[in-house]
Coordinates of C-alpha atoms in Angstrom, one line a residue:
Chain A
M23 CA 39.3 12.4 -9.7
R24 CA 36.2 13.8 -11.1
L25 CA 36.2 11.2 -13.9
S26 CA 36.6 8.4 -11.4
A27 CA 33.7 9.7 -9.5
V28 CA 31.6 9.7 -12.7
L29 CA 32.6 6.2 -13.4
L30 CA 31.7 5.3 -9.9
F31 CA 28.1 6.4 -9.8
S32 CA 27.1 6.1 -13.5
P33 CA 26.5 2.4 -13.4
A34 CA 24.2 2.9 -10.5
I35 CA 22.3 5.6 -12.3
A36 CA 22.2 3.4 -15.4
L37 CA 20.8 0.6 -13.4
S38 CA 18.0 2.6 -11.9
I39 CA 17.2 4.1 -15.3
V40 CA 17.0 0.7 -16.9
A41 CA 14.9 -0.6 -14.0
V42 CA 12.3 2.1 -14.1
L43 CA 12.4 3.7 -17.5
Y44 CA 12.5 0.5 -19.5
P45 CA 9.1 -0.8 -18.4
L46 CA 7.6 2.6 -18.8
A47 CA 9.0 3.1 -22.3
T48 CA 7.9 -0.4 -23.3
S49 CA 4.4 0.2 -22.0
I50 CA 4.1 3.4 -24.0
Y51 CA 5.5 1.6 -27.1
I52 CA 3.0 -1.2 -26.8
S53 CA 0.1 1.2 -26.3
L54 CA 0.9 2.8 -29.7
H55 CA 1.1 -0.5 -31.6
D56 CA -0.9 -3.6 -32.4
L57 CA 0.4 -7.1 -32.2
D58 CA 0.2 -8.6 -35.7
T59 CA -1.6 -11.9 -35.6
T60 CA 0.4 -13.3 -38.5
G61 CA 3.5 -13.0 -36.4
S62 CA 5.3 -10.3 -38.2
G63 CA 5.6 -8.2 -35.0
W64 CA 4.2 -4.8 -34.0
I65 CA 2.3 -2.5 -36.3
F66 CA 2.2 1.2 -35.5
V67 CA -1.5 2.3 -35.0
G68 CA -1.0 5.7 -33.4
L69 CA -3.5 6.7 -30.8
K70 CA -6.1 4.1 -31.8
H71 CA -6.1 2.5 -28.4
Y72 CA -6.4 5.8 -26.6
N73 CA -9.3 6.6 -28.8
E74 CA -10.9 3.2 -28.1
M75 CA -10.5 3.9 -24.4
L76 CA -12.3 7.2 -24.7
L77 CA -15.3 5.4 -26.3
N78 CA -15.5 2.6 -23.8
R79 CA -18.2 2.8 -21.2
F80 CA -16.4 0.4 -18.9
F81 CA -13.5 2.9 -18.8
Y82 CA -15.8 5.8 -17.7
Q83 CA -17.6 3.7 -15.2
S84 CA -14.3 2.5 -13.6
L85 CA -12.9 6.0 -13.7
M86 CA -16.0 7.2 -11.8
I87 CA -15.6 4.4 -9.3
S88 CA -11.9 5.1 -8.8
V89 CA -12.5 8.8 -8.2
V90 CA -15.3 8.3 -5.7
Y91 CA -13.3 5.5 -4.0
T92 CA -10.3 7.8 -3.7
V93 CA -12.1 10.8 -2.3
L94 CA -14.0 8.7 0.2
S95 CA -11.0 6.8 1.3
V96 CA -8.7 9.8 1.7
F97 CA -11.3 11.7 3.7
S98 CA -12.2 8.7 6.0
S99 CA -8.6 7.8 6.7
L100 CA -7.6 11.4 7.4
L101 CA -10.6 12.1 9.6
L102 CA -10.4 8.8 11.5
G103 CA -6.6 9.2 12.0
V104 CA -6.9 12.8 13.3
L105 CA -9.8 11.9 15.6
T106 CA -8.0 8.9 17.0
A107 CA -4.9 10.9 17.7
L108 CA -6.9 13.7 19.4
L109 CA -8.7 11.1 21.5
L110 CA -5.4 9.3 22.4
R111 CA -4.0 12.5 23.8
Q112 CA -6.9 12.7 26.2
L113 CA -5.9 9.4 27.8
V114 CA -4.1 9.8 31.1
R115 CA -2.7 6.3 31.3
G116 CA -2.1 3.5 28.8
H117 CA -1.4 6.0 26.0
R118 CA 1.5 4.1 24.6
F119 CA -0.2 0.8 24.7
V120 CA -3.3 1.9 22.9
E121 CA -1.2 3.7 20.3
T122 CA 0.7 0.5 19.7
L123 CA -2.5 -1.5 19.4
F124 CA -3.9 1.0 16.9
M125 CA -0.7 0.9 14.8
I126 CA -0.9 -2.8 14.0
P127 CA -3.2 -2.4 10.8
L128 CA -0.2 -0.7 9.2
A129 CA 1.5 -4.1 9.2
V130 CA -1.4 -5.7 7.4
S131 CA -0.9 -6.1 3.7
P132 CA -3.6 -4.7 1.5
I133 CA -4.7 -8.1 0.3
L134 CA -5.0 -9.2 3.9
G135 CA -7.0 -6.0 4.5
G136 CA -9.4 -7.4 1.9
I137 CA -9.6 -10.6 3.9
V138 CA -9.9 -9.3 7.5
W139 CA -13.0 -7.2 6.6
S140 CA -14.6 -9.9 4.4
P141 CA -18.0 -11.4 5.0
P142 CA -16.7 -14.6 6.6
A143 CA -14.5 -12.7 8.9
V144 CA -16.3 -9.7 10.4
W145 CA -19.8 -9.5 8.9
D146 CA -21.1 -12.9 9.7
D147 CA -20.2 -12.4 13.3
L148 CA -21.8 -9.0 13.3
N149 CA -24.9 -10.4 11.5
S150 CA -25.4 -13.1 14.0
F151 CA -24.9 -10.7 16.8
I152 CA -27.4 -8.2 15.7
H153 CA -29.8 -11.0 14.7
Y154 CA -29.7 -12.9 17.9
A155 CA -29.3 -9.9 20.2
F156 CA -31.7 -7.4 18.6
R157 CA -33.7 -9.5 16.3
L158 CA -32.7 -7.3 13.4
P159 CA -32.5 -8.6 9.8
F160 CA -29.2 -9.7 8.4
I161 CA -27.0 -7.0 6.7
D162 CA -26.8 -8.1 3.1
V163 CA -23.1 -7.5 2.3
T164 CA -23.6 -8.5 -1.4
D165 CA -25.5 -5.2 -2.0
P166 CA -23.2 -2.6 -3.6
V167 CA -24.7 0.1 -1.4
I168 CA -23.4 -1.9 1.6
Y169 CA -20.1 -3.3 0.4
F170 CA -18.7 -0.2 -1.3
P171 CA -18.6 1.7 2.0
I172 CA -17.1 -1.4 3.6
M173 CA -14.3 -1.4 1.0
V174 CA -13.7 2.3 1.9
L175 CA -13.8 1.4 5.5
S176 CA -11.2 -1.3 5.0
E177 CA -8.9 1.3 3.4
A178 CA -9.5 3.6 6.3
W179 CA -8.8 0.8 8.7
L180 CA -5.5 0.1 6.9
W181 CA -4.2 3.7 6.5
S182 CA -5.8 5.8 9.2
P183 CA -3.0 4.7 11.7
L184 CA -0.5 6.5 9.4
F185 CA -2.5 9.7 9.7
M186 CA -2.8 9.1 13.5
L187 CA 0.9 8.8 13.9
A188 CA 1.5 11.9 11.8
T189 CA -1.0 13.9 13.9
L190 CA 0.7 12.6 17.1
V191 CA 4.1 13.7 15.8
I192 CA 2.7 17.2 14.9
L193 CA 0.9 17.7 18.2
E194 CA 3.8 16.6 20.3
G195 CA 6.0 19.1 18.5
F196 CA 3.5 21.8 19.2
P197 CA 5.2 24.7 21.0
K198 CA 4.5 24.8 24.7
D199 CA 4.6 28.6 24.9
G200 CA 1.7 29.0 22.5
L201 CA -0.3 26.6 24.6
E202 CA 0.5 28.3 27.9
A203 CA -0.2 31.7 26.4
A204 CA -3.6 30.5 25.2
E205 CA -4.4 29.0 28.6
A206 CA -3.3 32.1 30.4
M207 CA -5.6 34.2 28.3
G208 CA -8.5 32.0 29.3
A209 CA -8.9 29.8 26.2
S210 CA -11.2 26.9 26.8
S211 CA -10.1 23.4 25.7
R212 CA -12.5 23.6 22.8
H213 CA -10.8 26.8 21.7
I214 CA -7.4 25.3 22.0
L215 CA -8.6 22.4 19.9
T216 CA -10.3 24.4 17.1
M217 CA -8.0 27.3 17.0
L218 CA -4.6 25.8 17.8
Y219 CA -4.5 22.0 17.3
L220 CA -6.6 21.5 14.3
P221 CA -5.1 24.3 12.2
A222 CA -1.6 23.0 13.2
V223 CA -2.5 19.5 12.0
F224 CA -4.3 20.5 8.7
R225 CA -1.7 23.1 7.7
S226 CA 1.3 20.8 8.3
R227 CA 3.4 19.8 5.4
V228 CA 3.5 16.2 6.6
I229 CA -0.2 15.8 6.4
A230 CA -0.4 17.5 3.0
M231 CA 2.2 15.1 1.6
L232 CA 0.5 12.1 3.1
V233 CA -2.8 13.2 1.6
A234 CA -1.2 13.6 -1.8
L235 CA 0.6 10.3 -1.5
K236 CA -2.5 8.4 -0.4
S237 CA -4.7 10.0 -3.0
V238 CA -2.5 8.6 -5.8
D239 CA -2.3 5.3 -4.0
F240 CA -6.1 5.0 -3.5
F241 CA -6.7 6.0 -7.1
R242 CA -4.8 3.0 -8.3
S243 CA -5.9 0.7 -5.5
F244 CA -6.3 -2.9 -6.5
E245 CA -6.1 -5.4 -3.6
I246 CA -9.2 -4.6 -1.6
P247 CA -11.6 -4.2 -4.6
F248 CA -10.1 -7.4 -6.0
A249 CA -10.7 -9.3 -2.8
W250 CA -14.3 -7.9 -2.6
S251 CA -15.0 -8.8 -6.2
F252 CA -14.3 -12.3 -5.1
W253 CA -16.4 -12.2 -1.9
V254 CA -19.4 -10.8 -3.7
R255 CA -18.9 -12.9 -6.9
E256 CA -18.5 -9.9 -9.2
S257 CA -16.1 -11.5 -11.7
Q258 CA -17.6 -9.8 -14.9
L259 CA -16.5 -6.5 -16.3
G260 CA -18.4 -3.4 -15.2
A261 CA -19.1 -4.5 -11.6
P262 CA -19.4 -1.9 -8.9
T263 CA -16.1 -3.1 -7.4
D264 CA -14.2 -2.3 -10.6
T265 CA -11.6 0.4 -9.9
L266 CA -9.4 1.1 -12.9
S267 CA -6.8 -1.3 -11.8
L268 CA -9.3 -4.1 -11.2
M269 CA -10.9 -3.5 -14.6
L270 CA -7.5 -3.9 -16.3
F271 CA -6.8 -7.0 -14.2
K272 CA -10.1 -8.5 -15.3
M273 CA -9.3 -7.7 -19.0
L274 CA -5.9 -9.3 -18.6
L275 CA -7.1 -12.5 -17.1
T276 CA -10.5 -13.0 -18.8
P277 CA -9.7 -12.6 -22.5
S278 CA -12.6 -11.6 -24.8
T279 CA -13.5 -14.1 -27.4
G280 CA -11.7 -14.0 -30.7
S281 CA -9.2 -11.2 -30.2
G282 CA -7.2 -12.7 -27.3
I283 CA -5.9 -10.5 -24.5
P284 CA -6.1 -6.8 -25.5
I285 CA -2.6 -6.0 -24.2
S286 CA -2.2 -2.8 -26.3
Y287 CA -5.5 -1.5 -24.9
I288 CA -4.5 -2.3 -21.4
S289 CA -1.2 -0.6 -21.9
A290 CA -2.9 2.5 -23.3
V291 CA -5.3 2.7 -20.3
S292 CA -2.5 2.2 -17.8
T293 CA -0.3 4.8 -19.5
A294 CA -3.2 7.2 -19.3
L295 CA -3.8 6.2 -15.7
M296 CA -0.2 7.0 -14.9
A297 CA -0.4 10.4 -16.6
V298 CA -3.6 11.2 -14.7
S299 CA -2.2 10.1 -11.4
L300 CA 0.9 12.1 -12.0
V301 CA -0.9 15.3 -12.9
V302 CA -3.4 14.8 -10.0
S303 CA -0.6 14.3 -7.5
L304 CA 1.2 17.4 -8.7
L305 CA -2.0 19.4 -8.6
I306 CA -2.9 18.2 -5.2
Y307 CA 0.6 19.1 -4.0
R308 CA 0.3 22.6 -5.3
Q309 CA -3.2 23.1 -4.1
L310 CA -2.5 21.8 -0.7
A311 CA 0.5 24.1 -0.5
R312 CA -1.7 27.1 -1.4
I313 CA -4.8 26.3 0.7
W314 CA -3.0 25.0 3.8
G315 CA -0.3 27.6 3.7
G316 CA 2.5 25.2 4.0
V317 CA 5.8 26.0 2.3
M318 CA 6.7 23.3 -0.2
G319 CA 9.8 23.1 -2.3
Chain B
M21 CA -16.3 11.4 35.8
S22 CA -17.3 14.2 33.6
P23 CA -19.6 13.5 30.6
V24 CA -16.8 14.6 28.2
K25 CA -14.3 12.2 29.8
L26 CA -16.9 9.4 29.6
L27 CA -17.5 10.1 25.9
V28 CA -13.7 10.1 25.3
Y29 CA -13.4 6.7 26.9
L30 CA -16.4 5.3 25.1
L31 CA -15.0 6.4 21.8
I32 CA -11.6 4.9 22.6
V33 CA -13.3 1.6 23.4
A34 CA -15.2 1.8 20.1
L35 CA -12.0 2.5 18.2
T36 CA -10.2 -0.3 20.0
L37 CA -13.0 -2.7 18.8
F38 CA -12.7 -1.2 15.3
Y39 CA -9.0 -1.6 15.0
A40 CA -8.5 -4.9 16.9
Y41 CA -11.6 -7.0 16.2
P42 CA -10.8 -7.9 12.6
L43 CA -7.3 -9.0 13.7
V44 CA -8.7 -11.1 16.6
V45 CA -11.1 -12.8 14.2
I46 CA -8.4 -13.6 11.7
I47 CA -6.2 -15.0 14.3
L48 CA -9.0 -17.1 15.9
E49 CA -10.3 -18.3 12.6
G50 CA -6.9 -19.9 11.8
F51 CA -7.4 -22.2 14.8
D52 CA -11.0 -23.0 14.1
T53 CA -12.2 -25.8 11.8
D54 CA -15.8 -24.5 11.8
I55 CA -17.1 -22.3 9.1
S56 CA -17.2 -18.8 10.3
P57 CA -18.7 -17.0 13.2
I58 CA -17.3 -17.3 16.7
F59 CA -20.4 -16.2 18.5
A60 CA -23.7 -18.1 18.6
P61 CA -23.8 -21.3 16.7
G62 CA -26.7 -21.5 14.3
I63 CA -27.7 -20.5 10.8
R64 CA -26.1 -17.4 9.2
L65 CA -25.3 -15.8 5.9
I66 CA -22.0 -16.4 4.2
G67 CA -21.8 -14.3 1.0
G68 CA -25.5 -14.1 1.1
V69 CA -26.0 -17.9 1.3
P70 CA -27.5 -19.4 4.5
Y71 CA -25.0 -21.7 6.2
Y72 CA -25.0 -23.8 9.4
S73 CA -22.1 -23.3 11.8
G74 CA -21.3 -24.9 15.1
G75 CA -19.3 -22.1 16.8
I76 CA -15.7 -22.8 17.6
T77 CA -13.8 -26.1 17.3
P78 CA -10.2 -25.4 18.1
S79 CA -7.7 -27.2 15.9
L80 CA -4.3 -26.8 14.5
I81 CA -5.2 -28.5 11.2
Y82 CA -4.7 -25.4 9.0
Y83 CA -1.3 -24.7 10.4
I84 CA -0.2 -28.3 10.1
D85 CA -1.6 -28.4 6.6
M86 CA 0.1 -25.1 5.7
F87 CA 3.6 -26.2 6.7
T88 CA 3.4 -29.8 5.5
V89 CA 1.2 -30.2 2.4
Q90 CA 1.3 -26.5 1.3
G91 CA 4.9 -25.9 2.0
F92 CA 4.3 -22.4 3.2
Q93 CA 7.9 -22.2 4.5
K94 CA 9.1 -22.2 0.9
L95 CA 7.0 -19.1 0.2
I96 CA 8.5 -17.4 3.2
I97 CA 12.0 -18.2 1.9
N98 CA 11.0 -17.0 -1.6
S99 CA 9.7 -13.7 -0.2
L100 CA 12.8 -13.2 1.9
V101 CA 15.2 -13.9 -1.1
I102 CA 13.2 -11.7 -3.5
G103 CA 12.7 -8.9 -0.9
L104 CA 16.3 -8.8 0.3
G105 CA 17.7 -9.1 -3.2
S106 CA 15.7 -6.3 -4.7
T107 CA 16.0 -4.1 -1.6
L108 CA 19.7 -4.5 -1.3
I109 CA 20.4 -3.8 -5.0
A110 CA 18.0 -0.8 -4.9
V111 CA 19.7 0.6 -1.8
F112 CA 23.2 -0.1 -3.3
A113 CA 22.3 1.7 -6.5
G114 CA 20.5 4.4 -4.5
V115 CA 23.5 5.2 -2.4
F116 CA 25.8 5.6 -5.3
S117 CA 23.5 7.6 -7.5
A118 CA 22.4 9.8 -4.7
Y119 CA 26.0 10.4 -3.8
G120 CA 26.8 11.3 -7.4
I121 CA 23.8 13.6 -7.7
T122 CA 24.4 15.3 -4.3
F123 CA 28.1 15.9 -4.6
Y124 CA 28.9 16.2 -8.2
S125 CA 25.9 17.3 -10.2
G126 CA 24.6 20.8 -10.5
R127 CA 21.1 21.6 -11.6
S128 CA 20.9 18.5 -13.7
G129 CA 20.5 16.6 -10.4
R130 CA 17.0 18.2 -10.1
L131 CA 16.0 16.5 -13.3
Y132 CA 17.0 13.1 -12.0
D133 CA 15.1 13.8 -8.7
F134 CA 12.1 14.6 -10.8
I135 CA 12.3 11.4 -12.8
M136 CA 12.5 9.4 -9.6
L137 CA 9.6 11.2 -8.2
V138 CA 7.6 10.4 -11.3
M139 CA 8.6 6.8 -11.0
R140 CA 7.4 6.8 -7.4
S141 CA 3.9 7.4 -8.7
V142 CA 3.9 4.8 -11.5
P143 CA 0.9 2.6 -11.0
P144 CA 2.1 -1.1 -10.7
F145 CA -0.4 -1.9 -13.4
L146 CA 1.7 0.0 -15.9
L147 CA 4.6 -2.4 -15.2
I148 CA 2.6 -5.6 -15.6
I149 CA 2.5 -5.8 -19.4
P150 CA 6.1 -4.9 -20.0
L151 CA 7.3 -7.1 -17.2
L152 CA 5.2 -10.1 -18.2
W153 CA 6.3 -9.7 -21.8
T154 CA 10.0 -9.2 -21.1
L155 CA 10.3 -11.8 -18.3
S156 CA 8.5 -14.5 -20.2
S157 CA 10.3 -13.9 -23.5
W158 CA 13.7 -14.1 -21.7
G159 CA 12.6 -17.1 -19.7
F160 CA 12.5 -15.3 -16.4
W161 CA 8.8 -15.7 -15.6
D162 CA 8.4 -17.3 -12.2
T163 CA 12.1 -17.1 -11.3
H164 CA 13.6 -15.4 -8.3
A165 CA 15.8 -13.3 -10.5
G166 CA 12.9 -12.1 -12.5
M167 CA 11.0 -11.1 -9.4
V168 CA 14.0 -9.3 -8.0
F169 CA 14.1 -7.3 -11.3
A170 CA 10.4 -6.6 -11.1
Y171 CA 10.6 -5.3 -7.5
L172 CA 13.6 -3.3 -8.4
T173 CA 11.3 -1.1 -10.6
L174 CA 9.2 -0.4 -7.5
N175 CA 12.0 -0.2 -4.9
S176 CA 14.7 1.8 -6.6
P177 CA 12.9 5.1 -6.7
I178 CA 12.0 4.8 -3.1
A179 CA 15.5 3.8 -2.1
Y180 CA 17.0 6.7 -4.1
L181 CA 14.6 9.3 -2.7
V182 CA 15.1 8.2 0.9
V183 CA 18.9 8.1 0.6
R184 CA 19.0 11.4 -1.3
S185 CA 17.0 13.2 1.4
L186 CA 19.3 11.6 4.1
M187 CA 22.3 12.9 2.2
N188 CA 20.7 16.4 1.9
E189 CA 20.4 16.5 5.7
M190 CA 24.0 15.3 6.2
P191 CA 26.7 17.9 6.8
R192 CA 28.4 18.4 3.4
D193 CA 31.6 19.7 5.0
L194 CA 32.5 16.2 6.2
V195 CA 32.5 14.7 2.7
E196 CA 34.2 17.8 1.2
A197 CA 36.9 17.6 3.9
A198 CA 37.5 14.0 3.2
L199 CA 37.8 14.7 -0.5
T200 CA 40.2 17.6 0.0
M201 CA 42.4 15.4 2.2
G202 CA 42.9 13.0 -0.7
C203 CA 40.1 10.5 -0.1
G204 CA 38.8 9.0 -3.3
A205 CA 35.1 9.0 -4.1
W206 CA 34.8 5.3 -3.2
K207 CA 36.7 5.7 0.1
A208 CA 34.5 8.8 0.9
I209 CA 31.4 6.7 0.5
Y210 CA 32.8 3.8 2.5
R211 CA 34.5 5.7 5.3
V212 CA 32.4 8.9 5.7
V213 CA 28.9 8.7 4.1
L214 CA 27.9 5.1 4.9
P215 CA 28.8 5.2 8.6
L216 CA 26.9 8.5 9.0
L217 CA 23.8 7.3 7.1
M218 CA 23.8 3.7 8.3
P219 CA 20.9 4.1 10.8
G220 CA 18.7 5.8 8.2
I221 CA 19.6 3.3 5.5
M222 CA 18.9 0.3 7.8
V223 CA 15.4 1.8 8.5
A224 CA 14.9 2.3 4.8
I225 CA 15.9 -1.3 4.0
V226 CA 13.4 -2.7 6.6
F227 CA 10.7 -0.4 5.3
M228 CA 11.2 -1.6 1.7
L229 CA 11.3 -5.2 2.9
V230 CA 7.8 -4.7 4.4
L231 CA 6.6 -3.1 1.2
T232 CA 7.8 -6.1 -1.0
W233 CA 6.6 -8.7 1.5
N234 CA 3.1 -7.1 1.4
E235 CA 3.1 -6.5 -2.4
F236 CA 0.4 -8.6 -4.1
L237 CA -0.5 -7.4 -7.7
L238 CA 2.9 -8.0 -9.4
A239 CA 3.6 -11.2 -7.4
S240 CA 0.2 -12.7 -8.3
L241 CA 0.9 -12.4 -12.0
L242 CA 4.6 -12.8 -12.3
T243 CA 5.1 -15.8 -10.0
G244 CA 4.0 -19.4 -10.4
P245 CA 4.7 -22.6 -8.4
V246 CA 8.5 -21.9 -8.1
S247 CA 8.8 -18.4 -6.8
K248 CA 5.3 -17.8 -5.2
T249 CA 5.6 -15.2 -2.5
V250 CA 3.9 -15.0 0.9
S251 CA 1.2 -12.4 0.0
V252 CA 0.1 -14.6 -2.9
G253 CA 0.0 -17.6 -0.6
V254 CA -2.1 -15.6 1.8
W255 CA -4.7 -15.0 -0.8
T256 CA -4.6 -18.4 -2.5
G257 CA -4.5 -20.3 0.8
V258 CA -5.5 -23.7 -0.4
G259 CA -7.8 -24.3 -3.3
E260 CA -7.8 -24.6 -7.1
Q261 CA -7.2 -21.7 -9.4
I262 CA -10.1 -21.5 -11.8
G263 CA -9.7 -18.7 -14.3
T264 CA -9.5 -15.4 -12.5
F265 CA -11.2 -16.6 -9.4
R266 CA -11.0 -19.7 -7.4
T267 CA -12.4 -21.8 -4.6
V268 CA -11.1 -20.7 -1.3
E269 CA -11.0 -21.9 2.2
F270 CA -11.3 -18.9 4.5
E271 CA -9.7 -20.5 7.5
A272 CA -6.6 -21.3 5.4
Q273 CA -6.3 -17.7 4.4
A274 CA -6.7 -16.7 8.0
A275 CA -3.9 -19.0 9.1
A276 CA -1.6 -17.9 6.3
G277 CA -2.5 -14.3 7.0
T278 CA -1.6 -14.7 10.6
V279 CA 1.8 -16.2 9.8
A280 CA 2.5 -13.4 7.3
L281 CA 1.5 -10.8 9.8
I282 CA 3.8 -11.7 12.6
P283 CA 7.2 -10.5 11.3
V284 CA 5.8 -7.4 9.7
T285 CA 4.0 -6.4 13.0
A286 CA 7.3 -6.8 14.8
I287 CA 9.0 -4.5 12.3
I288 CA 6.2 -1.9 12.3
L289 CA 6.3 -1.8 16.1
L290 CA 10.0 -1.2 15.9
L291 CA 9.7 1.6 13.4
R292 CA 6.8 3.2 15.1
R293 CA 6.7 7.0 14.4
R294 CA 9.6 6.8 12.0
L295 CA 7.0 5.4 9.5
V296 CA 5.6 8.8 9.0
K297 CA 9.0 10.2 8.0
L298 CA 9.6 7.2 5.7
F299 CA 6.4 7.7 3.9
V300 CA 6.9 11.4 3.5
L301 CA 10.6 11.1 2.6
S302 CA 9.8 8.7 -0.2
T303 CA 7.6 11.4 -1.7
S304 CA 9.6 14.5 -1.1

């Protein structure tokens, strides 16, 4: 019977290993080789492309952009989500309706997230409004100082509802006894917020995991920067929109003259990106567990 | 009304504007033949360039164009075929491998869990080069089968992790009792495990359908005219592809985006708070 069971589940395991490990192994293989232009196949070049990466200024610039983008996006979605949830709980009526309304951005695909916050959608309206109502100058969304925060804001718009839902789940599971005890002992609503609710939210395992998950996701985020690089006409390498993923995308679709598409280099960078995001996610996991006192397996 | 209450309501109104306004704009723009803003006709900036606009002129032209000339319904079918294909295969494989790992493996199961967890954090970009290379050399570029395979690499770790944690929460005794009473492994899955986990599995399937429906990066590079998916169609709208970037008609994007948004919104509103659990489950 044991053998039949092994026979039963081994094809499934084999399938998933092929589906996930094959592309990964191929990518690592390509990153260590060069495609021979004479057509004789792949030549082993060792860590050449990783070395190239470490000498490339576009790589460092994109890395910086990705890190800043990730940090800002995680903080803004977390804070916005928690704030929204706390405000929602103050509502006496219409609580469910407003929650439903705020949840809709979760249905928006990231690429559509790059469209709904684009200059022709929101900012032209806003510009005409402030111009005709207050006689203020137009906001120039083609300025990196303006559009970078807008990109972050779009990410927060897309993902803060997830943090809002998580916060609502946590607060609704908050033990009634603790609340009643605090009220009986004369705690003001401000005390209840700062000493009961907020610690409960920020120490929860759910929030910690969502933060870890979204950090990794934002670090490799592609769609919104891609959409914005189109809106503000930043198609060349080294633009302020270039997160690591977008830099690789531009390298893939706009080949440099002479050498063709640098697929080995792209593979090297994406392998490194994967290693970094893996390490970062494990570290965040551990750190959050330690700092926030949650128990994680 | 106390000042605190007033502040709460003001903030909620501001948040409602923040969350709802971009969606309202996108929906309205799809029905509007004029370039951009809804308020105040006049001269304004579009991408830094001054433009004249005449406010709103309602029209169905973008929707008619989308479903006749552009054949958007074909993209919807493509997305459904590819999404359902890869999701169902991933869940099928996930159920069997999670069953095997949960009930038959000892400590080696932890290793498989870890591999899947690693795979969950693979950046899609890492998959692009191997997939482009493999699919095109085997003649599977821009085919439904190729896209199903591509999304399998993204979906199978999620399916496995979700089903695995469902199985961990399930009472083991039931399966063990079935096995002791002479049930084969296949029968145990079919008669005991699946009925118990079905609600959870259905939710997971729907969740992964949403993820594949919304996926853009892989679809934009691995599909062409034959198997183009909805999210690629939302971005390309109408217009010519010129190198990396292309001309675009914003209203066409808005109309396509609205259509793509409707089914997903329905699903998200059905899932509601289960979403939190799904996102967390797929990482734990």
